[in-house]
mmCIF file with all atom_site columns, C-alpha atoms in Angstrom:
data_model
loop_
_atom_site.group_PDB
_atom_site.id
_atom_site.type_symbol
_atom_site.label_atom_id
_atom_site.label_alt_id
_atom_site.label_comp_id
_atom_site.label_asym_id
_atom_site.label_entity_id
_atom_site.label_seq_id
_atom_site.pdbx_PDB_ins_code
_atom_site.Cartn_x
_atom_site.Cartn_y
_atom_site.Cartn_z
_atom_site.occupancy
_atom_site.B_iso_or_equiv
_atom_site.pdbx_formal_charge
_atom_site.auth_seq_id
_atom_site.auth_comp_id
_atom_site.auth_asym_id
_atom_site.auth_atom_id
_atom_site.pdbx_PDB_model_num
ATOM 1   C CA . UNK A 1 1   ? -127.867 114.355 -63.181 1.00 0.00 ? 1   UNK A CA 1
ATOM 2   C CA . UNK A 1 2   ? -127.983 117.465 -61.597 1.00 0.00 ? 2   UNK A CA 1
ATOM 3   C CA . UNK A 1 3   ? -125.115 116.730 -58.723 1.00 0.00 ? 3   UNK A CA 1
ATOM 4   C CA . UNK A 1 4   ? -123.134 115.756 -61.832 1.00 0.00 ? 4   UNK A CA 1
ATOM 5   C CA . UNK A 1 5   ? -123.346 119.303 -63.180 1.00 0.00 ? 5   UNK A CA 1
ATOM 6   C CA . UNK A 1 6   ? -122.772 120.624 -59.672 1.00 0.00 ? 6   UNK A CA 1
ATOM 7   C CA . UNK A 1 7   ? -119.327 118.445 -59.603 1.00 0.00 ? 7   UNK A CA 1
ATOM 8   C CA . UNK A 1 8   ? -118.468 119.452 -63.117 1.00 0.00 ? 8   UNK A CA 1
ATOM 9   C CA . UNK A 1 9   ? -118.892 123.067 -62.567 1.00 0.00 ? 9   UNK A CA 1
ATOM 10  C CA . UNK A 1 10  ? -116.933 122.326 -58.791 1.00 0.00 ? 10  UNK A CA 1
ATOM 11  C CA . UNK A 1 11  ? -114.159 121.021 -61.162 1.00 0.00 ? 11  UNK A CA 1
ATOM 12  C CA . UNK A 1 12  ? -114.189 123.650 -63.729 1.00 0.00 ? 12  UNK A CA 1
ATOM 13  C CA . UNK A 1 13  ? -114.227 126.404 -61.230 1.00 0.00 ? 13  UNK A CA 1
ATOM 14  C CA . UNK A 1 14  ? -111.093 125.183 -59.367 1.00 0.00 ? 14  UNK A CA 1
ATOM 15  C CA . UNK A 1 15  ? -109.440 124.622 -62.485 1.00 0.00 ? 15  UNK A CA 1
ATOM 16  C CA . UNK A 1 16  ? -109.202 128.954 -62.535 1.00 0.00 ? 16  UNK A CA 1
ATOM 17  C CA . UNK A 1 17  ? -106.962 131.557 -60.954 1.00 0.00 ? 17  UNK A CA 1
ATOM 18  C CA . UNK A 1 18  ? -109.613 131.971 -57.416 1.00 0.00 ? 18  UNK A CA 1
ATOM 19  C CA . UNK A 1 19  ? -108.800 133.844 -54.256 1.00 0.00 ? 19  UNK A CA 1
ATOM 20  C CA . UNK A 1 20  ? -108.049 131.100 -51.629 1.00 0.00 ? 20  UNK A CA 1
ATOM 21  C CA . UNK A 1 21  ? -111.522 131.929 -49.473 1.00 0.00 ? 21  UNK A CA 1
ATOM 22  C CA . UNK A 1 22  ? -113.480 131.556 -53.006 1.00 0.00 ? 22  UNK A CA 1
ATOM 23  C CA . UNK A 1 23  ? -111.707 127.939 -53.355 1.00 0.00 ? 23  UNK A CA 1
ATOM 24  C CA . UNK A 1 24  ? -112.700 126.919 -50.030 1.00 0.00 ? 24  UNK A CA 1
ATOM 25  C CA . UNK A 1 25  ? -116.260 127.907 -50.763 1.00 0.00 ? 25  UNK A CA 1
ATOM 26  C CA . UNK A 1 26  ? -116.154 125.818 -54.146 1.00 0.00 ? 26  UNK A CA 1
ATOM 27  C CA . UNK A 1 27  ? -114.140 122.752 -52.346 1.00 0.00 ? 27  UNK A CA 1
ATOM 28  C CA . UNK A 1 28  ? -116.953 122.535 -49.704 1.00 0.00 ? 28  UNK A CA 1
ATOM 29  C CA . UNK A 1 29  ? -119.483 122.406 -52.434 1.00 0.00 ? 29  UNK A CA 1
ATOM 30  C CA . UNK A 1 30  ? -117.804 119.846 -54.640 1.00 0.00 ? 30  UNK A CA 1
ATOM 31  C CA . UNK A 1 31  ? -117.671 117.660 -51.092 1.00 0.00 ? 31  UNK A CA 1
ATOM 32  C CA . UNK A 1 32  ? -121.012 117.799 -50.250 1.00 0.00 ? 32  UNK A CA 1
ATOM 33  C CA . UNK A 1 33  ? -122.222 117.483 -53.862 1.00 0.00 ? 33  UNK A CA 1
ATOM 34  C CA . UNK A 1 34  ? -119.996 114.148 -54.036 1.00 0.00 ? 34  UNK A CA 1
ATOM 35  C CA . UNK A 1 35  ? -121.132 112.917 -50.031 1.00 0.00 ? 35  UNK A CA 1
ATOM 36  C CA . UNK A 1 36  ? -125.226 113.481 -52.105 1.00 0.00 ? 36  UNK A CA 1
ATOM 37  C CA . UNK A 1 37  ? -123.979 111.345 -55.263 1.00 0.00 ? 37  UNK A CA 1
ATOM 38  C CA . UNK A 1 38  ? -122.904 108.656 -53.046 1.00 0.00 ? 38  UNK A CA 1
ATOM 39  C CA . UNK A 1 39  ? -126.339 108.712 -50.624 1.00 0.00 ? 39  UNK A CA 1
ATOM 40  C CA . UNK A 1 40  ? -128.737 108.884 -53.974 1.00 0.00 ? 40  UNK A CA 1
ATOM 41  C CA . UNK A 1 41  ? -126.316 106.191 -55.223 1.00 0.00 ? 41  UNK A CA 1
ATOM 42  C CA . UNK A 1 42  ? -126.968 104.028 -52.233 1.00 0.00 ? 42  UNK A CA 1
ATOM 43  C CA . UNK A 1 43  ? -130.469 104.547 -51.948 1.00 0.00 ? 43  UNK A CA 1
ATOM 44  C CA . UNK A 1 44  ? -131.089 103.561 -55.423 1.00 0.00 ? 44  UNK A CA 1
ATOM 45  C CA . UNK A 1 45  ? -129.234 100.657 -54.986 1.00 0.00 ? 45  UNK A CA 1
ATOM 46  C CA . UNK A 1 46  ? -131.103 99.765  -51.817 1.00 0.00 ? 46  UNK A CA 1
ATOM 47  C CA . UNK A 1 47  ? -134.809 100.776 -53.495 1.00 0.00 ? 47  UNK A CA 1
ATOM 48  C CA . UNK A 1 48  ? -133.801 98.022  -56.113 1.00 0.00 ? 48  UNK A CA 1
ATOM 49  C CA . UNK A 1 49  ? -133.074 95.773  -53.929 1.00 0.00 ? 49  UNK A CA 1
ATOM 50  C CA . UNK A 1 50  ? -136.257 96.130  -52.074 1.00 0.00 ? 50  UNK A CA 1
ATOM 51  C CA . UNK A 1 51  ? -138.655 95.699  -55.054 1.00 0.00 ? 51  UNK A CA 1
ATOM 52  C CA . UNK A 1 52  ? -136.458 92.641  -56.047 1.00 0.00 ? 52  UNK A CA 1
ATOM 53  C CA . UNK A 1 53  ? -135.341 94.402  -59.068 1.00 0.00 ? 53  UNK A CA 1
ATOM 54  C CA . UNK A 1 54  ? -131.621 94.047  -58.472 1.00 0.00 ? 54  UNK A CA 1
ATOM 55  C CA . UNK A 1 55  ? -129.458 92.007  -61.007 1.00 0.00 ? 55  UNK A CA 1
ATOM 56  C CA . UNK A 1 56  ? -127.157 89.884  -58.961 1.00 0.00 ? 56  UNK A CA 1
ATOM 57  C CA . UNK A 1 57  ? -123.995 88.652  -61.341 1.00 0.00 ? 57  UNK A CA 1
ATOM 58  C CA . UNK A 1 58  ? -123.064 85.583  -58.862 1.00 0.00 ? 58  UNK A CA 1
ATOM 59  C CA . UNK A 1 59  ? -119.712 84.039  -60.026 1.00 0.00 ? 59  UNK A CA 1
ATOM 60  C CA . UNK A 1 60  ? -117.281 81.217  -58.256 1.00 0.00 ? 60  UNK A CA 1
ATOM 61  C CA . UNK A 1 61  ? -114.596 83.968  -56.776 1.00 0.00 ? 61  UNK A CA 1
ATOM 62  C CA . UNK A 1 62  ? -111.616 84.205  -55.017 1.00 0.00 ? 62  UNK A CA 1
ATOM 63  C CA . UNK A 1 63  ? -112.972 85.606  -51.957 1.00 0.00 ? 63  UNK A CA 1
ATOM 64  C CA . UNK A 1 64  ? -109.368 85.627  -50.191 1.00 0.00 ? 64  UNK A CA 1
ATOM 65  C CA . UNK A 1 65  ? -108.135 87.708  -52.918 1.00 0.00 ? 65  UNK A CA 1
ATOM 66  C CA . UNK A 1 66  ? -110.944 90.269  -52.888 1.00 0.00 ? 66  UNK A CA 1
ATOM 67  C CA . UNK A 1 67  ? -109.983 90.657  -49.094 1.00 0.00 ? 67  UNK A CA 1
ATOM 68  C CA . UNK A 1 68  ? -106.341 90.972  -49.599 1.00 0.00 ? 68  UNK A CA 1
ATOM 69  C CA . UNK A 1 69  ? -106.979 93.627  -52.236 1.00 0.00 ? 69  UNK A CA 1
ATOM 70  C CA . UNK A 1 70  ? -109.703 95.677  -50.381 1.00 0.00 ? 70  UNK A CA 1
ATOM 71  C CA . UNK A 1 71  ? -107.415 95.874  -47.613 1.00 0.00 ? 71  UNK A CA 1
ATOM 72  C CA . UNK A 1 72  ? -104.979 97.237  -49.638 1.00 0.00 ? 72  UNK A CA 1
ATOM 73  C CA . UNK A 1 73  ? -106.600 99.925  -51.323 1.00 0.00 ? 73  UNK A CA 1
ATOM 74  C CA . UNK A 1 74  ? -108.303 101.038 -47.702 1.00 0.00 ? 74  UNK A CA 1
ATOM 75  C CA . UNK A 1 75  ? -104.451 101.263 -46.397 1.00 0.00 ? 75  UNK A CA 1
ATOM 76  C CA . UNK A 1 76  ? -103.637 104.206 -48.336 1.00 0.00 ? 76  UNK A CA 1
ATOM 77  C CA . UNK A 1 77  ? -106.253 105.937 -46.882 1.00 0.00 ? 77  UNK A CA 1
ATOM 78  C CA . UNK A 1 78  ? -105.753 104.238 -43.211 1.00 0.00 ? 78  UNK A CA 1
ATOM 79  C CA . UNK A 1 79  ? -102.185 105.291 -43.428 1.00 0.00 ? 79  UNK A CA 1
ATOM 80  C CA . UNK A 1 80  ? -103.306 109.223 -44.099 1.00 0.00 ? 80  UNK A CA 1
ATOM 81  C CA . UNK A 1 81  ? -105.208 108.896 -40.472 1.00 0.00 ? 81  UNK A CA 1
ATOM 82  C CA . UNK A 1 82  ? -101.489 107.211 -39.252 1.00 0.00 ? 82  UNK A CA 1
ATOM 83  C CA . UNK A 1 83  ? -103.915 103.474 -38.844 1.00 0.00 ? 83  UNK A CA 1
ATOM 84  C CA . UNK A 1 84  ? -102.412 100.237 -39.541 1.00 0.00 ? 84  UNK A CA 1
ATOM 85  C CA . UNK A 1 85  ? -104.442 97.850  -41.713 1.00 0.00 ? 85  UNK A CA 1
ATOM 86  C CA . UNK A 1 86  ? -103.888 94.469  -40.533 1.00 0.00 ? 86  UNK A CA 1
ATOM 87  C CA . UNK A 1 87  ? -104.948 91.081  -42.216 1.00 0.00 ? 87  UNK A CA 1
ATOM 88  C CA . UNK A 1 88  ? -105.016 87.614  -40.971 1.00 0.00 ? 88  UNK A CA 1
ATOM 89  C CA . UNK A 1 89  ? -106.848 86.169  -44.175 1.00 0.00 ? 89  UNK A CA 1
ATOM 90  C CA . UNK A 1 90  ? -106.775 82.193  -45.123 1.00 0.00 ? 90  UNK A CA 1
ATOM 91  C CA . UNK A 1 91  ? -105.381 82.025  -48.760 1.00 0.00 ? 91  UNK A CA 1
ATOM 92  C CA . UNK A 1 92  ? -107.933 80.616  -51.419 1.00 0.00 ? 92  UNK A CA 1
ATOM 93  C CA . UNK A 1 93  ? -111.168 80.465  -50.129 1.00 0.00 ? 93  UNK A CA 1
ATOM 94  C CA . UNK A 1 94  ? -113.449 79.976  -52.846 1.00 0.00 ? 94  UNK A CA 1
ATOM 95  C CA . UNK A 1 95  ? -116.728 81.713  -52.864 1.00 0.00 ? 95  UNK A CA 1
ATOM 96  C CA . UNK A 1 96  ? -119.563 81.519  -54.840 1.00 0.00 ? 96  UNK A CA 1
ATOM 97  C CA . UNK A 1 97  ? -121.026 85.607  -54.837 1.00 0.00 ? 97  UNK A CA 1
ATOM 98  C CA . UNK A 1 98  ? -121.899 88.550  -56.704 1.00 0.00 ? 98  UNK A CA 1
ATOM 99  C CA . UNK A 1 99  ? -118.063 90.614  -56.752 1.00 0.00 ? 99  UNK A CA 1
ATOM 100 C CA . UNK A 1 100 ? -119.527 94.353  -57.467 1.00 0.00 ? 100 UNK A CA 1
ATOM 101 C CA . UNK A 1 101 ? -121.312 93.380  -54.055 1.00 0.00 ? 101 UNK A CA 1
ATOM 102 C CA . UNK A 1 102 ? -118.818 91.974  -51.875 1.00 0.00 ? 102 UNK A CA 1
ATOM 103 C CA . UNK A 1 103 ? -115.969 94.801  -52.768 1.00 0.00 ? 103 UNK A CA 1
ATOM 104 C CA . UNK A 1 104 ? -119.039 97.456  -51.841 1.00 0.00 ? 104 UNK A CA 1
ATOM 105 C CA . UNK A 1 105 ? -119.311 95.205  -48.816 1.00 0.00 ? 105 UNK A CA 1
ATOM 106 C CA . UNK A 1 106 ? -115.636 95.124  -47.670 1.00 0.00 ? 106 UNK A CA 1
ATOM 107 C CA . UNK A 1 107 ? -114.899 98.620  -48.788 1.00 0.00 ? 107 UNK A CA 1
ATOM 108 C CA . UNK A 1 108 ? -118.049 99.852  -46.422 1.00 0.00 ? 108 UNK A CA 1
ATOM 109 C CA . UNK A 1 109 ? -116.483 98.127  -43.305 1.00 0.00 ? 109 UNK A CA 1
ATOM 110 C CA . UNK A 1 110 ? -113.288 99.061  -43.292 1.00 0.00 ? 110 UNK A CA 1
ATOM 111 C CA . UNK A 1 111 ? -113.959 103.133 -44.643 1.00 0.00 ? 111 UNK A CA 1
ATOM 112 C CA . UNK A 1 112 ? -115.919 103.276 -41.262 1.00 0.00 ? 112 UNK A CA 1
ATOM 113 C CA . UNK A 1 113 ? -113.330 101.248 -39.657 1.00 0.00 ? 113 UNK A CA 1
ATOM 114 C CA . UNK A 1 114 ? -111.143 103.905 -40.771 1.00 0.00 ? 114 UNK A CA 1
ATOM 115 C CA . UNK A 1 115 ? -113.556 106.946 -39.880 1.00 0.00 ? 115 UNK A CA 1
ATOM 116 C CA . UNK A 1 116 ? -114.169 105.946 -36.815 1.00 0.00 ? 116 UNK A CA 1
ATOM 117 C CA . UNK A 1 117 ? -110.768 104.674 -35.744 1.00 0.00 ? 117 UNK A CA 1
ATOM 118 C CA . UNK A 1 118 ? -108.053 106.542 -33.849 1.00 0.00 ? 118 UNK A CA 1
ATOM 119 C CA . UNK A 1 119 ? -104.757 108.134 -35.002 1.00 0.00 ? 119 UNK A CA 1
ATOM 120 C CA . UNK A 1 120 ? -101.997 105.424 -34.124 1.00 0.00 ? 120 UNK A CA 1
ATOM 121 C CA . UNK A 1 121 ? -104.796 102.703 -34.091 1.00 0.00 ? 121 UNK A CA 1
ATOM 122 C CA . UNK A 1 122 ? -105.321 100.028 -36.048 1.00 0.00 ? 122 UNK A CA 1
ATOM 123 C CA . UNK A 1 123 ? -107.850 97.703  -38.182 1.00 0.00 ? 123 UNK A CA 1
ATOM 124 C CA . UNK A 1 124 ? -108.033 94.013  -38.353 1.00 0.00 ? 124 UNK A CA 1
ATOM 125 C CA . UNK A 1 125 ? -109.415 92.339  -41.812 1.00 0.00 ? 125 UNK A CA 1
ATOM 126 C CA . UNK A 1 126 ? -109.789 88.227  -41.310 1.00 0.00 ? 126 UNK A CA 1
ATOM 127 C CA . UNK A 1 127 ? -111.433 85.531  -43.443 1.00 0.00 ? 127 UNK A CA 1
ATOM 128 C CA . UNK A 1 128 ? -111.570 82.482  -42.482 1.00 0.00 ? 128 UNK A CA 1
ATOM 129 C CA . UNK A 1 129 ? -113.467 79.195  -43.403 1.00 0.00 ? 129 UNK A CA 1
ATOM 130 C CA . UNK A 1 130 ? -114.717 76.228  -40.978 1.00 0.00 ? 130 UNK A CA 1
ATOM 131 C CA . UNK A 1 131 ? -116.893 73.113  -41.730 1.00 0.00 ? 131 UNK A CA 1
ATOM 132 C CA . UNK A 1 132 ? -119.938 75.223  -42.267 1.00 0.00 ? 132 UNK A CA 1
ATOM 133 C CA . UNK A 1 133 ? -119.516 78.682  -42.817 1.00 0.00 ? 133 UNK A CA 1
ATOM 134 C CA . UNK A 1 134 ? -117.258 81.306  -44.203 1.00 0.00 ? 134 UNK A CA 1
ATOM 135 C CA . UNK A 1 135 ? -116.348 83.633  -41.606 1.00 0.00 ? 135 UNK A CA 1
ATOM 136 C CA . UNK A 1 136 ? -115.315 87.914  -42.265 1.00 0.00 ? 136 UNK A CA 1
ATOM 137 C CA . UNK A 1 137 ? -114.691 90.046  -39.485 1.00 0.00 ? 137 UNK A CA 1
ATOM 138 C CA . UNK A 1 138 ? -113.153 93.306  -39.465 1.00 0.00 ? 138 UNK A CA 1
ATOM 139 C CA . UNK A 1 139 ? -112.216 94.618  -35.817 1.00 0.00 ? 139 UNK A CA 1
ATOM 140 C CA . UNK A 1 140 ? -110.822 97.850  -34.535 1.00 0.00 ? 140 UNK A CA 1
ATOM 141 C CA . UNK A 1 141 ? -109.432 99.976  -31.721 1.00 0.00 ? 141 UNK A CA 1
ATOM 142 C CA . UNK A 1 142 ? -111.343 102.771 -32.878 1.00 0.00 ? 142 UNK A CA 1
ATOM 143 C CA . UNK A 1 143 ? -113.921 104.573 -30.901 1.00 0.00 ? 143 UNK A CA 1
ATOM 144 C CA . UNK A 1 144 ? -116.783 101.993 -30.570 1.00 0.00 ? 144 UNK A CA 1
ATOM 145 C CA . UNK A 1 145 ? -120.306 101.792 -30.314 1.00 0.00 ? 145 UNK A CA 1
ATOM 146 C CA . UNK A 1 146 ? -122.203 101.921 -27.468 1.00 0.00 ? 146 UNK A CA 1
ATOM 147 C CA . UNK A 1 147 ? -124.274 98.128  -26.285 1.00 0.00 ? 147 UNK A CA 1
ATOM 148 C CA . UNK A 1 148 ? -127.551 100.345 -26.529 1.00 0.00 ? 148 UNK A CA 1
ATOM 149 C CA . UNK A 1 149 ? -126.752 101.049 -29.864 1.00 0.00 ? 149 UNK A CA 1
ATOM 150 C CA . UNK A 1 150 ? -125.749 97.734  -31.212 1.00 0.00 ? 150 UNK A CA 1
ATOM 151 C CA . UNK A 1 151 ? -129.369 96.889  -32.427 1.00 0.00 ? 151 UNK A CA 1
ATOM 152 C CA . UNK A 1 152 ? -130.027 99.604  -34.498 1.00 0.00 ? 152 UNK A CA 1
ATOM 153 C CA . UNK A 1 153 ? -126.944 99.890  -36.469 1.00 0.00 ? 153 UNK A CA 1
ATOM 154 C CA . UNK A 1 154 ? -128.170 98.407  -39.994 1.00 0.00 ? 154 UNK A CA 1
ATOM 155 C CA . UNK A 1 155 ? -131.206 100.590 -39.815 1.00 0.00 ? 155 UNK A CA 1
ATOM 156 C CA . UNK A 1 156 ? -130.900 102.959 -42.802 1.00 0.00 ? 156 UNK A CA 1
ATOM 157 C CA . UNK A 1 157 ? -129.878 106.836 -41.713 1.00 0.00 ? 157 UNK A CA 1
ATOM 158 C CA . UNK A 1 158 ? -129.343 105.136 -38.278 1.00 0.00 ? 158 UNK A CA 1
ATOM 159 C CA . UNK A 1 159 ? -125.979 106.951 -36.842 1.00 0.00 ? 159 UNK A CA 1
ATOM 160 C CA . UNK A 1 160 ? -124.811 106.562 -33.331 1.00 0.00 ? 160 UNK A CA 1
ATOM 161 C CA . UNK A 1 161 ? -123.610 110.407 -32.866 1.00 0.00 ? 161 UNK A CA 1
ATOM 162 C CA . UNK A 1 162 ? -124.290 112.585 -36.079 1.00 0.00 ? 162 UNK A CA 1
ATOM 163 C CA . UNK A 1 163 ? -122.059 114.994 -34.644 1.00 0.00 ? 163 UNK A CA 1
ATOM 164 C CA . UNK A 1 164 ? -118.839 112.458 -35.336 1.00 0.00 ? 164 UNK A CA 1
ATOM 165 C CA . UNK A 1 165 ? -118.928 112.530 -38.654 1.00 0.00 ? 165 UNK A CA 1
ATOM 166 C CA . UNK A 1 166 ? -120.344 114.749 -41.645 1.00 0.00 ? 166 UNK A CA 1
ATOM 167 C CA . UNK A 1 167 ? -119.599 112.367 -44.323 1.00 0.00 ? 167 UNK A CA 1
ATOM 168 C CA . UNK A 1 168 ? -121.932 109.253 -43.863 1.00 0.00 ? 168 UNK A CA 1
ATOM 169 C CA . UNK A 1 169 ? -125.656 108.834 -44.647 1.00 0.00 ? 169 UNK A CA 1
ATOM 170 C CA . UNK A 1 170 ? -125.949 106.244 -41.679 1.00 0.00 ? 170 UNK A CA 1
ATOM 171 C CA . UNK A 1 171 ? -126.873 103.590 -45.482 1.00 0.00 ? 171 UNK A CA 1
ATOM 172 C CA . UNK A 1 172 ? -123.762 102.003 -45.648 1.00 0.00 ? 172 UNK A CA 1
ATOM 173 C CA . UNK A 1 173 ? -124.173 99.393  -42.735 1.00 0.00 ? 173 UNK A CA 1
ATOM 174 C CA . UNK A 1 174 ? -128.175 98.726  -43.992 1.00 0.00 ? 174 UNK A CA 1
ATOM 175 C CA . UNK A 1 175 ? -125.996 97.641  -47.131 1.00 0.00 ? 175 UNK A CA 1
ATOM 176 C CA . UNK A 1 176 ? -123.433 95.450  -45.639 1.00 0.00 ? 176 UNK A CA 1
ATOM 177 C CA . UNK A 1 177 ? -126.999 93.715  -44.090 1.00 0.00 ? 177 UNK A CA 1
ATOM 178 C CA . UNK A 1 178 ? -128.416 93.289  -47.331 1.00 0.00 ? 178 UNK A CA 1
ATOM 179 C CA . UNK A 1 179 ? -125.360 92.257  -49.270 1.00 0.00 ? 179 UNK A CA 1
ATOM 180 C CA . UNK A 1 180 ? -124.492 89.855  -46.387 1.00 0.00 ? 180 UNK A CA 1
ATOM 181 C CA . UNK A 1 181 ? -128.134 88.539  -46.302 1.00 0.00 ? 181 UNK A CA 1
ATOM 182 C CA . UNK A 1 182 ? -128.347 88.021  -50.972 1.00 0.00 ? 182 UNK A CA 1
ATOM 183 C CA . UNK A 1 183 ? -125.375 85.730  -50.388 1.00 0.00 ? 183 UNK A CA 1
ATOM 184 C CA . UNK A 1 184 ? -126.999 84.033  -47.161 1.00 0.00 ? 184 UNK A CA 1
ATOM 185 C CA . UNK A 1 185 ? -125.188 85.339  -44.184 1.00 0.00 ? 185 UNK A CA 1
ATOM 186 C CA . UNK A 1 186 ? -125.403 87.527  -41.406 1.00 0.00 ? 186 UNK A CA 1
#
């Protein structure tokens, strides 16, 4: 694809002798070229999903597992920002989902957990199971969102204050909806 070219020429270009403005310049590029890749990635992904074309690979999984290993891969990065990752997770819940899916789902929460969170702060991954229902919840002291913005937050592009962050396409919470809603939750 085209972005792909941009991010191999990004790569090759760093790889020479460059004055340290010229590398700035090319390390800008290569981020917004990889911030596109993801947003074309996620629209595809959310196109197919909306003509019913998307191939769901459903398996019996360790769902406590997946948690426990999301959280820590998202620590590394939550420990650059000086967050603590937290995890109050029942062992062995069983669950019966598409795994490509639910790590896209887990890693999407707590990345914006982690964007959006303070230095110092910290981030809370739980799973838990009652009679009926299988319960995730990821929690934060981060910055918040505000109760008039509450409804709109799984509308695609739909982003509180655009001027917090440069990195998101406002997609990645319409995709937590739709993952949550193929494996019949909220």
């Amino acid at each position: 694809t085209p972005i792909s070219v941009i991010l191999m020429q990004c790569e090759s270009l760093l790889d020479q002798d460059l004055t340290p403005e010229l590398q700035h310049s090319i390390q800008i590029i290569q981020q917004k070229a990889r911030s596109m890749h993801q947003m074309i990635s996620q629209l595809l992904m959310l196109s197919r999903a909306d003509a019913g074309r998307t191939k769901l690979e459903m398996e019996e999984l360790d769902f406590s597992e997946l948690c426990e290993m999301s959280a820590q891969e998202q620590s590394f990065i939550a420990q650059a920002r000086n967050i603590e990752m937290k995890t109050d997770i029942t062992p062995n819940i069983m669950f019966h989902g598409d795994m490509t899916l639910l790590i896209r789902l887990l890693v999407n929460l707590l990345s914006n957990a982690i964007t959006y969170g303070k230095e110092g702060g910290w981030i809370e991954l739980s799973l838990h199971q009652d009679e009926q229902s299988t319960i995730l919840k990821v929690a934060d002291n981060g910055i918040g969102i505000a109760q008039e913005h509450l409804p709109h937050i799984f509308n695609r592009f739909y982003q509180v204050d655009t001027s917090r962050t440069t990195s998101h396409s406002g997609l990645g919470l319409s995709m937590v909806k739709w993952i949550c809603e193929v494996h019949q939750g909220t």
